[in-house]
Short mmCIF file of C-alpha atoms in Angstrom, two decimals:
data_model
loop_
_atom_site.label_atom_id
_atom_site.label_comp_id
_atom_site.label_asym_id
_atom_site.label_seq_id
_atom_site.Cartn_x
_atom_site.Cartn_y
_atom_site.Cartn_z
CA MET A 145 38.55 41.10 -13.76
CA THR A 146 35.63 41.66 -16.05
CA THR A 147 33.49 44.81 -16.10
CA GLU A 148 30.55 42.79 -15.18
CA THR A 149 32.29 41.76 -11.95
CA GLN A 150 33.55 45.20 -11.17
CA THR A 151 30.01 46.54 -11.53
CA ILE A 152 28.90 43.97 -8.96
CA ARG A 153 31.67 44.86 -6.51
CA SER A 154 30.52 48.62 -6.62
CA SER A 155 27.10 47.77 -5.21
CA ASN A 156 25.91 47.04 -1.63
CA PRO A 157 27.78 44.72 0.86
CA VAL A 158 25.03 41.99 0.77
CA THR A 159 25.30 41.76 -3.02
CA VAL A 160 29.05 41.73 -2.77
CA LEU A 161 28.89 38.69 -0.24
CA LEU A 162 26.42 36.75 -2.30
CA THR A 163 28.59 37.07 -5.43
CA SER A 164 31.90 36.73 -3.82
CA ASN A 165 34.03 33.63 -4.91
CA GLY A 166 34.00 32.11 -1.60
CA PHE A 167 30.22 32.18 -1.18
CA LEU A 168 29.58 30.86 -4.80
CA PHE A 169 32.13 28.02 -4.17
CA MET A 170 30.38 26.88 -1.02
CA LEU A 171 26.95 27.02 -2.75
CA ARG A 172 28.37 24.86 -5.60
CA ILE A 173 29.83 22.42 -3.23
CA PHE A 174 26.56 22.24 -1.36
CA LEU A 175 24.33 21.99 -4.39
CA GLY A 176 26.66 19.59 -6.02
CA ALA A 177 26.83 17.23 -2.73
CA MET A 178 23.20 17.38 -2.19
CA PHE A 179 22.31 16.27 -5.80
CA ILE A 180 24.91 13.49 -5.75
CA TYR A 181 23.46 12.12 -2.29
CA SER A 182 19.76 12.52 -3.63
CA SER A 183 20.58 10.67 -6.80
CA LEU A 184 22.57 7.69 -5.29
CA HIS A 185 19.61 5.65 -3.99
CA LYS A 186 17.72 6.56 -7.40
CA VAL A 187 20.65 5.36 -9.59
CA THR A 188 20.98 2.16 -7.61
CA ASN A 189 17.08 1.50 -7.17
CA PRO A 190 15.50 2.97 -10.22
CA GLU A 191 12.42 0.89 -9.82
CA GLN A 192 11.49 2.39 -6.51
CA PHE A 193 12.18 5.92 -7.83
CA ALA A 194 9.95 5.21 -10.89
CA ILE A 195 7.14 4.11 -8.42
CA ALA A 196 7.45 7.51 -6.74
CA VAL A 197 7.26 9.38 -10.33
CA ARG A 198 4.15 7.44 -11.29
CA GLY A 199 2.65 8.47 -7.76
CA TYR A 200 2.61 12.14 -9.15
CA LYS A 201 0.30 11.13 -11.93
CA ILE A 202 1.76 13.60 -14.29
CA LEU A 203 3.19 11.49 -17.01
CA PRO A 204 1.77 8.66 -18.83
CA VAL A 205 2.65 5.48 -16.89
CA SER A 206 4.43 3.85 -20.06
CA VAL A 207 7.40 6.40 -19.94
CA THR A 208 7.76 6.69 -16.08
CA ASN A 209 10.67 4.20 -16.05
CA LEU A 210 12.68 6.00 -18.71
CA PHE A 211 12.02 9.32 -17.13
CA ALA A 212 13.03 8.11 -13.84
CA LEU A 213 16.24 6.60 -15.13
CA SER A 214 17.10 9.69 -17.17
CA LEU A 215 16.30 11.93 -14.08
CA ALA A 216 18.37 9.91 -11.75
CA TRP A 217 21.38 9.96 -13.91
CA SER A 218 21.00 13.57 -14.67
CA GLU A 219 20.96 14.60 -11.06
CA LEU A 220 24.24 12.38 -10.47
CA ILE A 221 26.14 13.66 -13.43
CA ALA A 222 25.06 17.28 -12.83
CA GLY A 223 25.95 17.00 -9.33
CA ILE A 224 29.44 15.67 -10.02
CA MET A 225 30.02 18.41 -12.51
CA LEU A 226 29.03 21.11 -10.06
CA LEU A 227 31.06 19.71 -7.27
CA LEU A 228 34.24 19.49 -9.40
CA GLY A 229 33.64 22.60 -11.33
CA ILE A 230 33.34 21.13 -14.66
CA MET A 231 31.48 23.30 -17.03
CA THR A 232 30.04 24.91 -13.65
CA ARG A 233 27.57 27.38 -15.25
CA LYS A 234 25.94 24.71 -17.55
CA ALA A 235 25.85 22.13 -14.70
CA ALA A 236 24.20 24.77 -12.44
CA ALA A 237 21.79 25.42 -15.31
CA ALA A 238 20.84 21.75 -15.49
CA VAL A 239 20.30 21.62 -11.79
CA LEU A 240 18.15 24.84 -12.21
CA LEU A 241 15.97 23.25 -14.74
CA MET A 242 15.48 20.03 -12.77
CA LEU A 243 14.58 22.07 -9.68
CA VAL A 244 12.08 24.15 -11.62
CA MET A 245 10.62 20.75 -13.03
CA PHE A 246 10.51 19.41 -9.34
CA THR A 247 8.77 22.45 -7.97
CA ALA A 248 6.26 22.59 -11.00
CA ALA A 249 5.52 18.76 -10.16
CA LEU A 250 4.99 19.69 -6.30
CA LEU A 251 2.71 22.59 -7.13
CA THR A 252 0.57 20.39 -9.36
CA THR A 253 0.08 17.73 -6.58
CA ILE A 254 -0.78 20.55 -3.98
CA VAL A 255 -3.48 22.16 -6.58
CA ARG A 256 -4.83 18.71 -7.09
CA GLY A 257 -5.05 18.00 -3.34
CA MET A 258 -2.76 15.16 -3.43
CA VAL A 259 -0.21 14.00 -0.80
CA VAL A 260 2.12 11.62 -2.42
CA ASP A 261 5.56 10.27 -1.60
CA CYS A 262 8.03 13.03 -2.67
CA GLY A 263 10.81 10.62 -3.96
CA CYS A 264 13.30 13.32 -3.39
CA PHE A 265 16.01 11.39 -1.28
CA GLY A 266 15.03 7.87 -1.84
CA GLU A 267 13.17 6.05 1.04
CA ASP A 268 13.20 8.91 3.50
CA GLY A 269 9.46 8.82 3.27
CA SER A 270 8.86 12.60 3.05
CA SER A 271 5.52 13.70 1.50
CA THR A 272 4.77 16.42 -1.07
CA GLY A 273 3.66 19.86 0.44
CA PHE A 274 4.43 23.58 0.62
CA THR A 275 7.77 23.07 2.79
CA LEU A 276 9.40 21.27 -0.10
CA VAL A 277 8.16 23.91 -2.61
CA ILE A 278 9.88 26.61 -0.42
CA ARG A 279 12.94 24.43 0.01
CA ASN A 280 13.27 23.98 -3.69
CA LEU A 281 12.71 27.79 -4.39
CA PHE A 282 15.87 28.41 -2.16
CA LEU A 283 17.73 25.80 -4.02
CA SER A 284 16.74 27.32 -7.35
CA ALA A 285 17.82 30.69 -6.16
CA GLY A 286 21.29 29.16 -5.31
CA ALA A 287 21.62 27.43 -8.78
CA LEU A 288 20.56 30.63 -10.48
CA MET A 289 23.14 32.56 -8.71
CA ILE A 290 25.93 30.12 -9.68
CA VAL A 291 24.62 30.31 -13.55
CA VAL A 292 24.68 34.28 -13.39
CA PHE A 293 27.78 34.86 -11.21
CA ASP A 294 30.14 31.87 -11.24
CA ARG A 295 33.85 32.62 -12.23
CA ASN A 296 35.20 29.14 -12.09
CA PHE A 297 36.80 29.85 -8.65
CA TRP A 298 38.54 26.60 -7.53
CA SER A 299 37.26 24.50 -10.33
CA LEU A 300 38.57 21.72 -12.54
CA SER A 301 37.65 23.91 -15.52
CA ARG A 302 40.12 26.53 -14.26
CA ALA A 303 42.73 24.03 -13.52
CA PHE A 304 42.63 22.92 -17.07
CA GLY A 305 42.95 26.50 -18.34
CA LYS A 306 39.48 27.64 -18.93
CA ARG A 307 38.90 31.22 -18.40
CA PRO A 308 35.98 32.46 -16.41
CA MET B 285 22.80 35.84 -24.20
CA ARG B 286 25.30 34.06 -21.91
CA PHE B 287 22.32 32.87 -19.72
CA VAL B 288 20.52 31.46 -22.58
CA ARG B 289 23.81 29.51 -23.75
CA ASP B 290 24.17 28.13 -20.41
CA LEU B 291 20.62 27.00 -20.19
CA VAL B 292 20.90 25.18 -23.49
CA GLY B 293 24.15 23.64 -22.06
CA GLY B 294 22.10 22.42 -19.02
CA VAL B 295 19.62 20.89 -21.45
CA ALA B 296 22.55 19.15 -23.27
CA ILE B 297 23.85 17.77 -19.96
CA ILE B 298 20.48 16.18 -19.16
CA VAL B 299 20.07 14.85 -22.54
CA ALA B 300 23.60 13.31 -22.44
CA SER B 301 22.87 11.93 -18.88
CA SER B 302 19.59 10.25 -20.27
CA ILE B 303 21.81 8.46 -22.85
CA VAL B 304 24.26 7.22 -20.24
CA ALA B 305 21.10 6.22 -18.16
CA VAL B 306 19.85 4.00 -20.97
CA ALA B 307 23.36 2.57 -21.71
CA GLN B 308 23.94 1.74 -18.10
CA ASN B 309 20.56 0.12 -17.74
CA ALA B 310 21.19 -2.12 -21.00
CA VAL B 311 24.27 -3.40 -19.17
CA ARG B 312 22.77 -3.94 -15.82
CA GLY B 313 22.06 -7.41 -14.48
CA ASN B 314 18.39 -6.59 -13.72
CA PRO B 315 17.59 -3.82 -16.34
CA VAL B 316 14.48 -1.62 -16.03
CA THR B 317 11.78 -2.03 -18.66
CA LEU B 318 12.25 1.35 -20.27
CA ILE B 319 8.75 1.42 -21.83
CA LEU B 320 6.02 -0.03 -19.60
CA ASN B 321 3.14 -2.05 -21.32
CA VAL B 322 0.28 -0.63 -19.29
CA PRO B 323 -2.58 -3.37 -18.62
CA THR B 324 -5.91 -1.80 -19.26
CA SER B 325 -7.17 -2.33 -15.74
CA SER B 326 -4.29 -0.17 -14.39
CA THR B 327 -5.89 3.03 -15.87
CA ALA B 328 -9.52 2.03 -15.05
CA PRO B 329 -11.20 1.85 -11.53
CA ALA B 330 -11.11 -1.45 -9.93
CA PRO B 331 -14.17 -3.50 -10.33
CA SER B 332 -16.70 -3.09 -7.38
CA GLU B 333 -19.08 -5.72 -6.10
CA PRO B 334 -20.67 -4.55 -3.20
CA ALA B 335 -20.22 -6.96 -0.27
CA VAL B 336 -23.00 -5.49 1.86
CA GLN B 337 -26.37 -5.01 0.03
CA ASP B 338 -28.66 -4.07 2.79
CA GLY B 339 -28.02 -0.42 2.84
CA ASP B 340 -25.65 -0.34 5.63
CA ALA B 341 -22.83 0.46 3.30
CA SER B 342 -24.24 3.62 2.20
CA PRO B 343 -21.96 6.76 3.61
CA SER B 344 -23.71 8.18 6.37
CA PRO B 345 -24.31 12.21 5.78
CA GLY B 346 -20.89 14.02 6.27
CA GLU B 347 -18.91 11.09 4.99
CA HIS B 348 -17.01 11.45 1.76
CA ALA B 349 -18.81 10.04 -1.27
CA PRO B 350 -16.71 7.04 -2.40
CA HIS B 351 -15.18 6.75 -6.04
CA PRO B 352 -16.70 4.22 -8.26
CA GLY B 353 -14.81 0.80 -7.15
CA ASP B 354 -14.29 2.10 -3.72
CA LEU B 355 -15.33 0.11 -0.65
CA THR B 356 -16.89 1.55 2.43
CA LYS B 357 -15.92 0.72 5.86
CA GLU B 358 -18.80 -1.57 6.18
CA GLN B 359 -18.01 -3.53 3.15
CA VAL B 360 -14.31 -3.86 4.17
CA LYS B 361 -15.39 -5.04 7.79
CA GLU B 362 -17.91 -7.67 6.23
CA MET B 363 -15.16 -8.96 3.60
CA MET B 364 -12.47 -9.08 6.21
CA GLU B 365 -14.71 -11.12 8.65
CA SER B 366 -15.60 -13.44 5.72
CA GLY B 367 -11.86 -13.90 4.90
CA THR B 368 -12.47 -13.33 1.16
CA ILE B 369 -9.98 -10.33 0.88
CA ILE B 370 -6.26 -9.42 1.56
CA ILE B 371 -5.96 -6.12 3.14
CA VAL B 372 -2.79 -4.11 2.34
CA ASP B 373 -1.69 -1.19 4.50
CA ALA B 374 0.24 1.35 2.25
CA ARG B 375 1.41 3.54 5.08
CA SER B 376 4.77 3.68 6.80
CA GLU B 377 6.02 1.00 8.91
CA HIS B 378 5.79 3.54 11.85
CA GLU B 379 2.17 4.35 11.21
CA TYR B 380 1.38 0.65 10.64
CA GLU B 381 2.78 -0.35 14.06
CA ASP B 382 0.88 2.41 15.66
CA GLY B 383 -2.45 0.72 14.56
CA HIS B 384 -3.78 -0.98 11.52
CA ILE B 385 -6.82 -3.04 10.30
CA PRO B 386 -6.71 -6.45 11.83
CA GLY B 387 -4.90 -8.82 9.54
CA ALA B 388 -3.50 -6.08 7.17
CA VAL B 389 -0.21 -6.72 5.48
CA ASN B 390 2.03 -3.73 5.62
CA ILE B 391 3.63 -2.71 2.11
CA PRO B 392 4.87 0.83 2.60
CA TYR B 393 4.52 2.44 -0.71
CA GLU B 394 7.78 4.16 -0.49
CA LYS B 395 9.56 0.92 0.05
CA LEU B 396 7.58 -1.14 -2.51
CA VAL B 397 10.61 -2.78 -4.12
CA GLU B 398 12.13 -3.68 -0.89
CA TYR B 399 8.88 -5.18 0.22
CA SER B 400 8.20 -7.13 -3.00
CA GLN B 401 9.26 -10.40 -1.23
CA THR B 402 6.58 -9.85 1.30
CA LEU B 403 4.02 -9.13 -1.37
CA ASN B 404 4.77 -12.28 -3.04
CA ASN B 405 4.79 -14.38 0.21
CA ASN B 406 1.33 -12.89 1.35
CA VAL B 407 -0.71 -11.94 -1.72
CA PRO B 408 -1.21 -14.27 -4.67
CA LEU B 409 -2.12 -12.53 -8.05
CA ASP B 410 -5.60 -13.88 -8.27
CA ALA B 411 -6.45 -12.61 -4.69
CA THR B 412 -8.87 -9.87 -4.09
CA VAL B 413 -6.73 -6.92 -2.45
CA VAL B 414 -7.93 -3.99 -0.68
CA CYS B 415 -5.61 -1.09 -0.12
CA TYR B 416 -5.82 1.53 2.25
CA CYS B 417 -3.71 4.29 3.85
CA ARG B 418 -4.40 7.04 6.45
CA SER B 419 -7.47 8.82 5.09
CA VAL B 420 -9.34 10.18 2.19
CA THR B 421 -6.70 12.80 1.70
CA CYS B 422 -4.04 10.35 1.24
CA ASP B 423 -3.00 9.06 -2.02
CA LEU B 424 -0.71 6.09 -0.96
CA SER B 425 -3.41 3.50 -1.33
CA ASP B 426 -4.60 4.70 -4.75
CA ASN B 427 -0.95 4.70 -5.95
CA LEU B 428 -0.21 1.18 -4.48
CA ALA B 429 -3.16 0.15 -6.21
CA GLN B 430 -1.89 1.18 -9.56
CA GLU B 431 1.45 -0.39 -8.76
CA LEU B 432 -0.25 -3.79 -7.92
CA ARG B 433 -2.17 -3.58 -11.14
CA LEU B 434 0.99 -3.14 -12.99
CA MET B 435 2.36 -6.14 -11.21
CA GLY B 436 -0.38 -8.30 -12.45
CA TYR B 437 -2.97 -8.09 -9.67
CA GLU B 438 -6.19 -8.18 -11.39
CA ASN B 439 -8.66 -7.39 -8.50
CA VAL B 440 -7.50 -4.38 -6.55
CA LEU B 441 -9.98 -2.32 -4.62
CA LEU B 442 -9.51 0.74 -2.41
CA TYR B 443 -10.74 1.60 1.00
CA ARG B 444 -10.27 5.23 0.87
CA GLY B 445 -11.65 6.15 4.21
CA GLY B 446 -8.44 4.47 5.68
CA TRP B 447 -7.22 4.08 9.03
CA ASP B 448 -8.73 7.18 10.45
CA GLU B 449 -12.18 6.56 9.48
CA TRP B 450 -11.85 2.91 10.51
CA SER B 451 -10.62 3.75 14.07
CA GLU B 452 -13.00 6.69 14.49
CA ALA B 453 -15.84 4.25 13.67
CA GLY B 454 -14.78 2.16 16.80
CA TYR B 455 -13.82 -0.78 14.52
CA PRO B 456 -11.27 -3.40 15.95
CA GLY B 457 -7.55 -2.71 15.23
CA GLU B 458 -4.25 -4.28 15.76
CA THR B 459 -0.87 -2.60 16.93
CA GLY B 460 2.68 -3.71 16.30
CA ARG B 461 4.13 -5.66 13.42
CA ARG B 462 2.75 -9.03 12.24
CA GLU B 463 5.10 -11.86 10.93
CA GLN B 464 4.95 -11.27 7.18
#
């Protein structure tokens, strides 16, 4: 066990629980499964996702299709990596970066007084708003915890001999 | 330091995924156009020819001031009665069924691709189309208008007041789903 881990284990019980292998594993599975689920409709129906991206009115219209395609596949691949534990911390970092970007986009719609189709989970019809910002902040905190504390517990990386 | 290295790794995963996305799109049966050619009209407000010239179209005190190219409820009503426009409701199926402007075609913005056949069947490219959604605080109609312009519709107008303003004014409405 590393010195860093021993330091964490000597702190308060909540920290011990939140940084335990079991909790981080469940967090990893949850985030990975959620990103895979959210990406499936986007990957199979990129035209509709591009329409949702254009609705935010942030990017130039000309690049929205390329952006939507890239984002959909990034969600899918990062989700699979997270679920299986392949380069877990880097996959969690990719998820974190995407969540930060989504949250910033949501905040710009709120600041501009816009209510648009979120595009989060395909055709679920949810609209932008503070609820989604708060949800994303929780998810970002989860991804950040994996980036900082993950020790490759029950992961393919460890199965193939990569040390934490 | 390890955190920064992981973030850089995260960026690398996103870049690699984007390359996979472009490659997969190239072998798709129906590939998406990666860089859109944006028509000039899609970035400019729609042209507006007021249908009502007698002053009735002016918003009364307290009503929102329409953007250039927007229609007032009086203009929409006049054009609807004269049959010169196709009205498109950008709200969800559920909201549409609860109440909509008579004769409006429902094209839910979040299901635009799915509804493209309905659009083709009901709305010719040279038609004058009026989009609306719930109210002035809703952006679905504006976004749907942008998509329609990208699809080649040249005369797309907005009724920003939407269903809330229309129904509060006591104008006629329909409920349920039309055959589309």
